[in-house]
Amino acid sequence: MNEGEDQGLNAEKCQDLVEKFVEITATDSACAQFYLQDRKWNLERSVSDFFEANTSTREDTTTEPEVSNAGQKLLESLGPAYQLTSVPPPTFTFASWNLDGLQSRNLKMRTKAVCKILFEEKIDIVFLQELVPQTIEYIEDRLPEYQVISGRMDEEDYFTAILLLCYTVQYESHKIIQHPGSLMGRNLLCAKVDTAGGLPCGVEDIWEACGSRPEVRYTWDTKRNGNAQELIAGGGNRGFWPRMRFDRAYIKYSLMREVVPQHFGLLGLQKVAGTQSFPSDHWGIRVWFDNRRSQTKSASKADTTLEFDAETSGGPCTKKPRIKVEEVDFDAVD
């Protein structure tokens, strides 16, 4: 267990992780130690990688992907406090981020920074744009707790993807709508999932619904983002620093407005450690939702109010309970 001790774990904790792995996967302690030691004793990643290695290869993106039951098995092993329930969660989060995959500078380090942010935030639903084959492969490898749905149809240079947190979002189906007339090879990736319920009617811009705060208005901001500044300067446009709201999120309300956006913030405002680059030339957008349907089903409990911090990229000071997982040192991962 010396390698476990190197991670700050004592022998008792290591043995407990081994036993949990064996219980979830129905294997033995040798297999458990092989996966856990190779993944720095991170139980969640070890279990996910085990089931991924023992299933068939990923299906073509035009078909419905198979959903692993690794998340459910892990939840069961953690006790009744984490059991799945028919009662919707009181809140859930959504993010959308253009990762600027066509810019090769610091691409791997920038993608690693994105993975670290998503891992730490545990955002339920993530929309990603400007992915390239290298970045989506890295994301799939480093974020096994997410189901990744790719929008790549053939051999496009760049494409979109949707990430679903396996423990909070249930995948149902997806489709890709092609736009033959697009000069930039665009298509529309649509996914049907279940996390809050309710059939939508009515559309609203979420930034506007959350108060239209000016400090989070622009997601492509050459005045603040050095990555974007390089693009403008390289085009011979020095002195002209545009600010655009390229990245937007919309919501279709149900008649009862059971899911309501509460806060709109930004992601990726810090430079990647060891570089002068931000994770992307776009800021990511992040939204917290209030699930009133859950509050209705939990009428016996007192109403709760989310409080938000004052940071530009901040969100609720309190969040829904999450599965406690072992820390992943992304700076030590190639």
mmCIF file of C-alpha atoms in Angstrom:
data_model
loop_
_atom_site.group_PDB
_atom_site.id
_atom_site.type_symbol
_atom_site.label_atom_id
_atom_site.label_comp_id
_atom_site.label_asym_id
_atom_site.label_seq_id
_atom_site.Cartn_x
_atom_site.Cartn_y
_atom_site.Cartn_z
ATOM 1 C CA MET A 1 0.000 0.000 0.000
ATOM 2 C CA ASN A 2 3.029 2.288 -0.234
ATOM 3 C CA GLU A 3 1.691 3.998 -3.359
ATOM 4 C CA GLY A 4 -1.542 4.766 -1.525
ATOM 5 C CA GLU A 5 0.412 6.295 1.310
ATOM 6 C CA ASP A 6 2.122 8.527 -1.255
ATOM 7 C CA GLN A 7 -1.324 9.912 -2.036
ATOM 8 C CA GLY A 8 -1.950 10.752 1.615
ATOM 9 C CA LEU A 9 -3.947 7.576 2.313
ATOM 10 C CA ASN A 10 -3.281 5.182 5.156
ATOM 11 C CA ALA A 11 -3.481 1.397 4.872
ATOM 12 C CA GLU A 12 -7.006 1.289 6.291
ATOM 13 C CA LYS A 13 -8.316 3.779 3.737
ATOM 14 C CA CYS A 14 -6.608 1.918 0.881
ATOM 15 C CA GLN A 15 -8.135 -1.366 2.001
ATOM 16 C CA ASP A 16 -11.554 0.282 2.184
ATOM 17 C CA LEU A 17 -11.189 1.497 -1.429
ATOM 18 C CA VAL A 18 -10.103 -1.981 -2.535
ATOM 19 C CA GLU A 19 -13.166 -3.552 -0.896
ATOM 20 C CA LYS A 20 -15.511 -1.005 -2.493
ATOM 21 C CA PHE A 21 -13.991 -1.646 -5.926
ATOM 22 C CA VAL A 22 -14.363 -5.418 -5.484
ATOM 23 C CA GLU A 23 -18.005 -5.019 -4.378
ATOM 24 C CA ILE A 24 -18.902 -2.771 -7.320
ATOM 25 C CA THR A 25 -17.118 -4.708 -10.063
ATOM 26 C CA ALA A 26 -17.469 -8.269 -8.701
ATOM 27 C CA THR A 27 -13.728 -8.825 -9.232
ATOM 28 C CA ASP A 28 -10.915 -9.513 -6.751
ATOM 29 C CA SER A 29 -8.435 -7.493 -4.713
ATOM 30 C CA ALA A 30 -5.624 -7.966 -7.251
ATOM 31 C CA CYS A 31 -7.725 -6.378 -9.985
ATOM 32 C CA ALA A 32 -8.792 -3.634 -7.585
ATOM 33 C CA GLN A 33 -5.231 -2.758 -6.653
ATOM 34 C CA PHE A 34 -4.195 -2.757 -10.313
ATOM 35 C CA TYR A 35 -6.832 -0.148 -11.243
ATOM 36 C CA LEU A 36 -6.605 1.916 -8.058
ATOM 37 C CA GLN A 37 -2.815 2.153 -7.951
ATOM 38 C CA ASP A 38 -2.644 3.130 -11.609
ATOM 39 C CA ARG A 39 -5.225 5.890 -11.012
ATOM 40 C CA LYS A 40 -3.806 7.302 -7.781
ATOM 41 C CA TRP A 41 -6.487 5.556 -5.674
ATOM 42 C CA ASN A 42 -9.351 7.466 -7.250
ATOM 43 C CA LEU A 43 -12.284 5.073 -6.842
ATOM 44 C CA GLU A 44 -14.614 6.811 -9.263
ATOM 45 C CA ARG A 45 -12.119 6.890 -12.117
ATOM 46 C CA SER A 46 -11.000 3.321 -11.440
ATOM 47 C CA VAL A 47 -14.546 1.949 -11.546
ATOM 48 C CA SER A 48 -15.429 3.922 -14.680
ATOM 49 C CA ASP A 49 -12.268 2.798 -16.481
ATOM 50 C CA PHE A 50 -12.888 -0.836 -15.471
ATOM 51 C CA PHE A 51 -16.384 -0.907 -16.957
ATOM 52 C CA GLU A 52 -15.260 0.995 -20.051
ATOM 53 C CA ALA A 53 -12.471 -1.533 -20.629
ATOM 54 C CA ASN A 54 -14.938 -4.404 -20.329
ATOM 55 C CA THR A 55 -17.589 -3.106 -22.708
ATOM 56 C CA SER A 56 -17.624 -3.053 -26.493
ATOM 57 C CA THR A 57 -15.979 -0.226 -28.372
ATOM 58 C CA ARG A 58 -17.817 3.090 -28.625
ATOM 59 C CA GLU A 59 -20.592 3.050 -31.203
ATOM 60 C CA ASP A 60 -20.753 5.427 -34.125
ATOM 61 C CA THR A 61 -21.983 8.877 -33.053
ATOM 62 C CA THR A 62 -25.002 8.662 -35.333
ATOM 63 C CA THR A 63 -26.456 5.872 -33.194
ATOM 64 C CA GLU A 64 -27.617 5.937 -29.610
ATOM 65 C CA PRO A 65 -24.659 5.253 -27.312
ATOM 66 C CA GLU A 66 -24.865 2.592 -24.659
ATOM 67 C CA VAL A 67 -25.091 3.968 -21.129
ATOM 68 C CA SER A 68 -22.788 2.348 -18.573
ATOM 69 C CA ASN A 69 -24.171 1.327 -15.178
ATOM 70 C CA ALA A 70 -20.876 2.114 -13.455
ATOM 71 C CA GLY A 71 -22.312 5.276 -11.936
ATOM 72 C CA GLN A 72 -25.267 3.431 -10.427
ATOM 73 C CA LYS A 73 -23.008 0.756 -8.967
ATOM 74 C CA LEU A 74 -20.794 3.403 -7.425
ATOM 75 C CA LEU A 75 -23.800 5.172 -5.934
ATOM 76 C CA GLU A 76 -25.039 1.931 -4.417
ATOM 77 C CA SER A 77 -21.683 1.315 -2.791
ATOM 78 C CA LEU A 78 -21.677 4.723 -1.129
ATOM 79 C CA GLY A 79 -24.788 4.096 0.943
ATOM 80 C CA PRO A 80 -28.432 5.238 1.121
ATOM 81 C CA ALA A 81 -27.576 8.951 1.167
ATOM 82 C CA TYR A 82 -26.596 8.747 -2.512
ATOM 83 C CA GLN A 83 -29.302 6.454 -3.855
ATOM 84 C CA LEU A 84 -31.066 7.423 -7.072
ATOM 85 C CA THR A 85 -34.613 8.627 -6.577
ATOM 86 C CA SER A 86 -37.648 9.569 -8.641
ATOM 87 C CA VAL A 87 -37.692 12.983 -6.936
ATOM 88 C CA PRO A 88 -35.923 15.521 -9.176
ATOM 89 C CA PRO A 89 -32.911 17.343 -7.712
ATOM 90 C CA PRO A 90 -33.626 20.818 -6.299
ATOM 91 C CA THR A 91 -31.003 22.402 -8.584
ATOM 92 C CA PHE A 92 -28.844 21.491 -11.541
ATOM 93 C CA THR A 93 -26.169 23.272 -13.578
ATOM 94 C CA PHE A 94 -25.548 23.846 -17.269
ATOM 95 C CA ALA A 95 -22.487 25.181 -19.099
ATOM 96 C CA SER A 96 -21.587 26.031 -22.697
ATOM 97 C CA TRP A 97 -18.001 26.617 -23.816
ATOM 98 C CA ASN A 98 -16.229 27.200 -27.133
ATOM 99 C CA LEU A 99 -12.806 25.564 -26.632
ATOM 100 C CA ASP A 100 -11.009 27.121 -29.628
ATOM 101 C CA GLY A 101 -9.627 23.765 -30.763
ATOM 102 C CA LEU A 102 -8.504 25.194 -34.106
ATOM 103 C CA GLN A 103 -5.833 27.218 -32.296
ATOM 104 C CA SER A 104 -2.957 24.820 -31.695
ATOM 105 C CA ARG A 105 -1.049 26.980 -29.201
ATOM 106 C CA ASN A 106 -1.017 25.295 -25.760
ATOM 107 C CA LEU A 107 -3.931 23.135 -26.929
ATOM 108 C CA LYS A 108 -3.235 20.182 -24.649
ATOM 109 C CA MET A 109 -2.602 22.341 -21.589
ATOM 110 C CA ARG A 110 -5.703 24.408 -22.290
ATOM 111 C CA THR A 111 -7.811 21.279 -22.701
ATOM 112 C CA LYS A 112 -6.381 19.889 -19.466
ATOM 113 C CA ALA A 113 -7.413 23.116 -17.712
ATOM 114 C CA VAL A 114 -10.956 22.753 -19.084
ATOM 115 C CA CYS A 115 -11.139 19.154 -17.832
ATOM 116 C CA LYS A 116 -9.964 20.259 -14.399
ATOM 117 C CA ILE A 117 -12.643 22.958 -14.206
ATOM 118 C CA LEU A 118 -15.423 20.593 -15.295
ATOM 119 C CA PHE A 119 -14.203 17.899 -12.874
ATOM 120 C CA GLU A 120 -14.168 20.316 -9.943
ATOM 121 C CA GLU A 121 -17.480 21.986 -10.758
ATOM 122 C CA LYS A 122 -19.355 18.746 -11.563
ATOM 123 C CA ILE A 123 -21.646 20.580 -13.991
ATOM 124 C CA ASP A 124 -24.596 18.395 -14.966
ATOM 125 C CA ILE A 125 -24.937 19.290 -18.673
ATOM 126 C CA VAL A 126 -22.130 20.770 -20.790
ATOM 127 C CA PHE A 127 -22.257 22.004 -24.396
ATOM 128 C CA LEU A 128 -18.828 22.221 -26.076
ATOM 129 C CA GLN A 129 -17.957 23.854 -29.396
ATOM 130 C CA GLU A 130 -14.883 23.895 -31.659
ATOM 131 C CA LEU A 131 -13.665 20.478 -30.589
ATOM 132 C CA VAL A 132 -11.070 18.629 -32.672
ATOM 133 C CA PRO A 133 -10.296 14.893 -32.567
ATOM 134 C CA GLN A 134 -7.359 15.343 -30.161
ATOM 135 C CA THR A 135 -9.369 17.335 -27.631
ATOM 136 C CA ILE A 136 -12.428 15.091 -27.537
ATOM 137 C CA GLU A 137 -10.231 12.015 -27.064
ATOM 138 C CA TYR A 138 -8.490 13.726 -24.152
ATOM 139 C CA ILE A 139 -11.814 14.780 -22.598
ATOM 140 C CA GLU A 140 -13.235 11.258 -22.889
ATOM 141 C CA ASP A 141 -10.124 9.856 -21.214
ATOM 142 C CA ARG A 142 -9.941 12.378 -18.363
ATOM 143 C CA LEU A 143 -13.650 12.738 -17.578
ATOM 144 C CA PRO A 144 -15.063 9.188 -17.385
ATOM 145 C CA GLU A 145 -17.886 10.408 -15.119
ATOM 146 C CA TYR A 146 -19.367 12.168 -18.167
ATOM 147 C CA GLN A 147 -21.153 10.571 -21.084
ATOM 148 C CA VAL A 148 -19.757 12.269 -24.187
ATOM 149 C CA ILE A 149 -22.006 12.659 -27.236
ATOM 150 C CA SER A 150 -20.057 13.824 -30.283
ATOM 151 C CA GLY A 151 -21.539 15.867 -33.087
ATOM 152 C CA ARG A 152 -18.911 14.745 -35.577
ATOM 153 C CA MET A 153 -20.500 13.120 -38.624
ATOM 154 C CA ASP A 154 -17.678 12.377 -41.052
ATOM 155 C CA GLU A 155 -14.174 13.854 -41.086
ATOM 156 C CA GLU A 156 -14.933 17.435 -40.045
ATOM 157 C CA ASP A 157 -11.972 19.450 -38.789
ATOM 158 C CA TYR A 158 -13.990 20.701 -35.818
ATOM 159 C CA PHE A 159 -17.338 19.870 -34.265
ATOM 160 C CA THR A 160 -19.509 20.070 -31.137
ATOM 161 C CA ALA A 161 -20.240 17.707 -28.258
ATOM 162 C CA ILE A 162 -22.585 17.356 -25.301
ATOM 163 C CA LEU A 163 -21.367 16.058 -21.920
ATOM 164 C CA LEU A 164 -23.846 14.519 -19.459
ATOM 165 C CA LEU A 165 -22.898 13.854 -15.840
ATOM 166 C CA CYS A 166 -23.798 10.191 -15.456
ATOM 167 C CA TYR A 167 -24.979 10.421 -11.839
ATOM 168 C CA THR A 168 -27.492 13.229 -12.337
ATOM 169 C CA VAL A 169 -28.587 13.143 -15.990
ATOM 170 C CA GLN A 170 -30.318 10.236 -17.710
ATOM 171 C CA TYR A 171 -29.637 9.968 -21.434
ATOM 172 C CA GLU A 172 -32.601 9.058 -23.658
ATOM 173 C CA SER A 173 -31.611 9.736 -27.272
ATOM 174 C CA HIS A 174 -29.841 12.140 -29.594
ATOM 175 C CA LYS A 175 -29.780 13.159 -33.232
ATOM 176 C CA ILE A 176 -27.623 15.256 -35.543
ATOM 177 C CA ILE A 177 -29.343 17.615 -37.966
ATOM 178 C CA GLN A 178 -27.155 18.458 -40.950
ATOM 179 C CA HIS A 179 -27.049 21.869 -42.621
ATOM 180 C CA PRO A 180 -25.979 21.129 -46.225
ATOM 181 C CA GLY A 181 -25.840 24.822 -47.124
ATOM 182 C CA SER A 182 -23.390 25.715 -44.362
ATOM 183 C CA LEU A 183 -20.074 27.043 -45.671
ATOM 184 C CA MET A 184 -18.385 26.153 -42.355
ATOM 185 C CA GLY A 185 -19.658 22.578 -42.069
ATOM 186 C CA ARG A 186 -22.153 23.328 -39.300
ATOM 187 C CA ASN A 187 -24.699 20.871 -37.924
ATOM 188 C CA LEU A 188 -27.069 20.794 -34.966
ATOM 189 C CA LEU A 189 -26.513 18.254 -32.183
ATOM 190 C CA CYS A 190 -29.700 17.585 -30.197
ATOM 191 C CA ALA A 191 -29.973 15.368 -27.109
ATOM 192 C CA LYS A 192 -33.031 14.297 -25.147
ATOM 193 C CA VAL A 193 -32.293 13.806 -21.455
ATOM 194 C CA ASP A 194 -34.176 13.586 -18.179
ATOM 195 C CA THR A 195 -33.091 15.604 -15.167
ATOM 196 C CA ALA A 196 -35.980 17.879 -14.281
ATOM 197 C CA GLY A 197 -39.048 16.884 -16.332
ATOM 198 C CA GLY A 198 -41.745 19.103 -17.820
ATOM 199 C CA LEU A 199 -42.579 19.820 -21.473
ATOM 200 C CA PRO A 200 -41.313 23.244 -22.583
ATOM 201 C CA CYS A 201 -43.299 26.094 -24.111
ATOM 202 C CA GLY A 202 -41.904 29.593 -24.433
ATOM 203 C CA VAL A 203 -38.311 30.687 -24.913
ATOM 204 C CA GLU A 204 -36.138 33.137 -22.972
ATOM 205 C CA ASP A 205 -32.511 34.256 -23.157
ATOM 206 C CA ILE A 206 -31.000 33.023 -19.882
ATOM 207 C CA TRP A 207 -28.539 35.916 -19.536
ATOM 208 C CA GLU A 208 -31.480 38.310 -19.731
ATOM 209 C CA ALA A 209 -33.593 36.147 -17.417
ATOM 210 C CA CYS A 210 -30.835 36.343 -14.779
ATOM 211 C CA GLY A 211 -30.674 40.122 -14.773
ATOM 212 C CA SER A 212 -28.496 40.995 -17.815
ATOM 213 C CA ARG A 213 -25.418 41.636 -15.662
ATOM 214 C CA PRO A 214 -22.965 43.624 -17.844
ATOM 215 C CA GLU A 215 -19.869 41.990 -16.325
ATOM 216 C CA VAL A 216 -20.888 38.590 -17.758
ATOM 217 C CA ARG A 217 -22.358 39.821 -21.031
ATOM 218 C CA TYR A 218 -19.465 39.166 -23.425
ATOM 219 C CA THR A 219 -18.166 35.638 -23.933
ATOM 220 C CA TRP A 220 -15.674 36.588 -26.673
ATOM 221 C CA ASP A 221 -13.971 39.634 -25.240
ATOM 222 C CA THR A 222 -10.751 40.850 -26.842
ATOM 223 C CA LYS A 223 -10.331 43.501 -24.146
ATOM 224 C CA ARG A 224 -9.996 40.874 -21.405
ATOM 225 C CA ASN A 225 -8.959 37.644 -23.123
ATOM 226 C CA GLY A 226 -5.370 37.517 -24.407
ATOM 227 C CA ASN A 227 -6.118 34.512 -26.633
ATOM 228 C CA ALA A 228 -8.671 36.570 -28.541
ATOM 229 C CA GLN A 229 -6.328 39.571 -28.650
ATOM 230 C CA GLU A 230 -3.726 37.497 -30.502
ATOM 231 C CA LEU A 231 -6.304 36.555 -33.121
ATOM 232 C CA ILE A 232 -7.284 40.186 -33.701
ATOM 233 C CA ALA A 233 -3.696 41.442 -33.737
ATOM 234 C CA GLY A 234 -2.674 38.702 -36.172
ATOM 235 C CA GLY A 235 -5.357 39.891 -38.569
ATOM 236 C CA GLY A 236 -3.889 43.403 -38.672
ATOM 237 C CA ASN A 237 -6.658 44.926 -36.562
ATOM 238 C CA ARG A 238 -4.616 46.383 -33.695
ATOM 239 C CA GLY A 239 -6.482 49.098 -31.861
ATOM 240 C CA PHE A 240 -9.869 47.507 -32.537
ATOM 241 C CA TRP A 241 -10.913 45.237 -29.680
ATOM 242 C CA PRO A 242 -14.422 43.838 -30.308
ATOM 243 C CA ARG A 243 -16.560 42.331 -27.551
ATOM 244 C CA MET A 244 -19.230 39.835 -28.628
ATOM 245 C CA ARG A 245 -21.903 37.701 -26.965
ATOM 246 C CA PHE A 246 -21.322 34.759 -29.283
ATOM 247 C CA ASP A 247 -22.222 32.096 -26.707
ATOM 248 C CA ARG A 248 -25.802 32.114 -25.464
ATOM 249 C CA ALA A 249 -28.189 29.808 -23.658
ATOM 250 C CA TYR A 250 -31.955 29.735 -23.997
ATOM 251 C CA ILE A 251 -34.680 28.030 -22.014
ATOM 252 C CA LYS A 252 -38.110 26.797 -23.029
ATOM 253 C CA TYR A 253 -40.414 26.991 -20.020
ATOM 254 C CA SER A 254 -43.119 24.533 -19.114
ATOM 255 C CA LEU A 255 -46.532 26.003 -18.383
ATOM 256 C CA MET A 256 -45.847 25.807 -14.659
ATOM 257 C CA ARG A 257 -42.285 27.175 -15.006
ATOM 258 C CA GLU A 258 -40.944 24.325 -12.913
ATOM 259 C CA VAL A 259 -37.302 24.950 -13.880
ATOM 260 C CA VAL A 260 -36.131 28.563 -13.536
ATOM 261 C CA PRO A 261 -32.614 29.976 -14.150
ATOM 262 C CA GLN A 262 -31.250 31.649 -11.032
ATOM 263 C CA HIS A 263 -27.702 32.737 -11.870
ATOM 264 C CA PHE A 264 -25.598 33.260 -14.996
ATOM 265 C CA GLY A 265 -21.796 33.247 -14.709
ATOM 266 C CA LEU A 266 -18.610 32.679 -16.686
ATOM 267 C CA LEU A 267 -15.939 29.956 -16.755
ATOM 268 C CA GLY A 268 -12.244 30.005 -17.652
ATOM 269 C CA LEU A 269 -11.330 33.478 -16.389
ATOM 270 C CA GLN A 270 -7.980 32.319 -14.993
ATOM 271 C CA LYS A 271 -4.904 31.720 -17.155
ATOM 272 C CA VAL A 272 -3.587 28.171 -17.468
ATOM 273 C CA ALA A 273 -0.780 27.628 -14.972
ATOM 274 C CA GLY A 274 2.657 27.968 -16.543
ATOM 275 C CA THR A 275 1.367 29.752 -19.656
ATOM 276 C CA GLN A 276 0.089 33.151 -20.739
ATOM 277 C CA SER A 277 -3.002 31.538 -22.271
ATOM 278 C CA PHE A 278 -6.557 31.234 -21.048
ATOM 279 C CA PRO A 279 -8.251 27.843 -21.579
ATOM 280 C CA SER A 280 -9.952 29.265 -24.695
ATOM 281 C CA ASP A 281 -10.494 32.507 -26.576
ATOM 282 C CA HIS A 282 -14.128 32.192 -25.441
ATOM 283 C CA TRP A 283 -15.307 32.332 -21.848
ATOM 284 C CA GLY A 284 -17.517 29.411 -20.899
ATOM 285 C CA ILE A 285 -21.003 30.166 -19.620
ATOM 286 C CA ARG A 286 -22.431 28.504 -16.528
ATOM 287 C CA VAL A 287 -26.031 28.561 -15.310
ATOM 288 C CA TRP A 288 -27.629 27.489 -12.036
ATOM 289 C CA PHE A 289 -31.280 26.440 -12.170
ATOM 290 C CA ASP A 290 -33.907 26.309 -9.448
ATOM 291 C CA ASN A 291 -36.005 23.133 -9.771
ATOM 292 C CA ARG A 292 -39.403 24.076 -8.370
ATOM 293 C CA ARG A 293 -40.812 20.668 -9.256
ATOM 294 C CA SER A 294 -38.486 19.170 -6.659
ATOM 295 C CA GLN A 295 -39.630 21.707 -4.078
ATOM 296 C CA THR A 296 -43.249 20.801 -4.778
ATOM 297 C CA LYS A 297 -42.539 17.105 -4.224
ATOM 298 C CA SER A 298 -40.685 17.973 -1.030
ATOM 299 C CA ALA A 299 -43.413 20.236 0.342
ATOM 300 C CA SER A 300 -42.828 18.963 3.849
ATOM 301 C CA LYS A 301 -39.432 20.647 3.858
ATOM 302 C CA ALA A 302 -38.942 24.365 4.357
ATOM 303 C CA ASP A 303 -38.385 26.452 1.226
ATOM 304 C CA THR A 304 -34.737 27.164 0.513
ATOM 305 C CA THR A 305 -33.134 30.168 -1.162
ATOM 306 C CA LEU A 306 -29.869 30.120 -3.084
ATOM 307 C CA GLU A 307 -27.382 32.867 -2.248
ATOM 308 C CA PHE A 308 -24.770 33.959 -4.743
ATOM 309 C CA ASP A 309 -21.281 35.296 -4.271
ATOM 310 C CA ALA A 310 -20.058 38.558 -5.692
ATOM 311 C CA GLU A 311 -17.486 37.133 -8.105
ATOM 312 C CA THR A 312 -18.061 37.551 -11.817
ATOM 313 C CA SER A 313 -17.778 33.831 -12.399
ATOM 314 C CA GLY A 314 -19.343 32.918 -9.081
ATOM 315 C CA GLY A 315 -22.466 30.982 -8.319
ATOM 316 C CA PRO A 316 -24.478 29.730 -5.392
ATOM 317 C CA CYS A 317 -22.702 29.716 -2.067
ATOM 318 C CA THR A 318 -24.440 26.416 -1.386
ATOM 319 C CA LYS A 319 -24.933 23.598 -3.874
ATOM 320 C CA LYS A 320 -26.708 20.281 -3.908
ATOM 321 C CA PRO A 321 -24.783 17.397 -2.313
ATOM 322 C CA ARG A 322 -22.294 15.721 -4.613
ATOM 323 C CA ILE A 323 -20.556 12.386 -4.551
ATOM 324 C CA LYS A 324 -17.298 12.742 -2.678
ATOM 325 C CA VAL A 325 -14.486 11.487 -4.875
ATOM 326 C CA GLU A 326 -10.742 11.264 -4.467
ATOM 327 C CA GLU A 327 -8.889 14.345 -5.702
ATOM 328 C CA VAL A 328 -7.348 14.157 -9.161
ATOM 329 C CA ASP A 329 -4.087 16.016 -9.694
ATOM 330 C CA PHE A 330 -4.555 17.294 -13.230
ATOM 331 C CA ASP A 331 -1.213 19.094 -13.144
ATOM 332 C CA ALA A 332 0.492 15.695 -12.806
ATOM 333 C CA VAL A 333 -1.422 14.111 -15.701
ATOM 334 C CA ASP A 334 0.076 14.077 -19.166
#
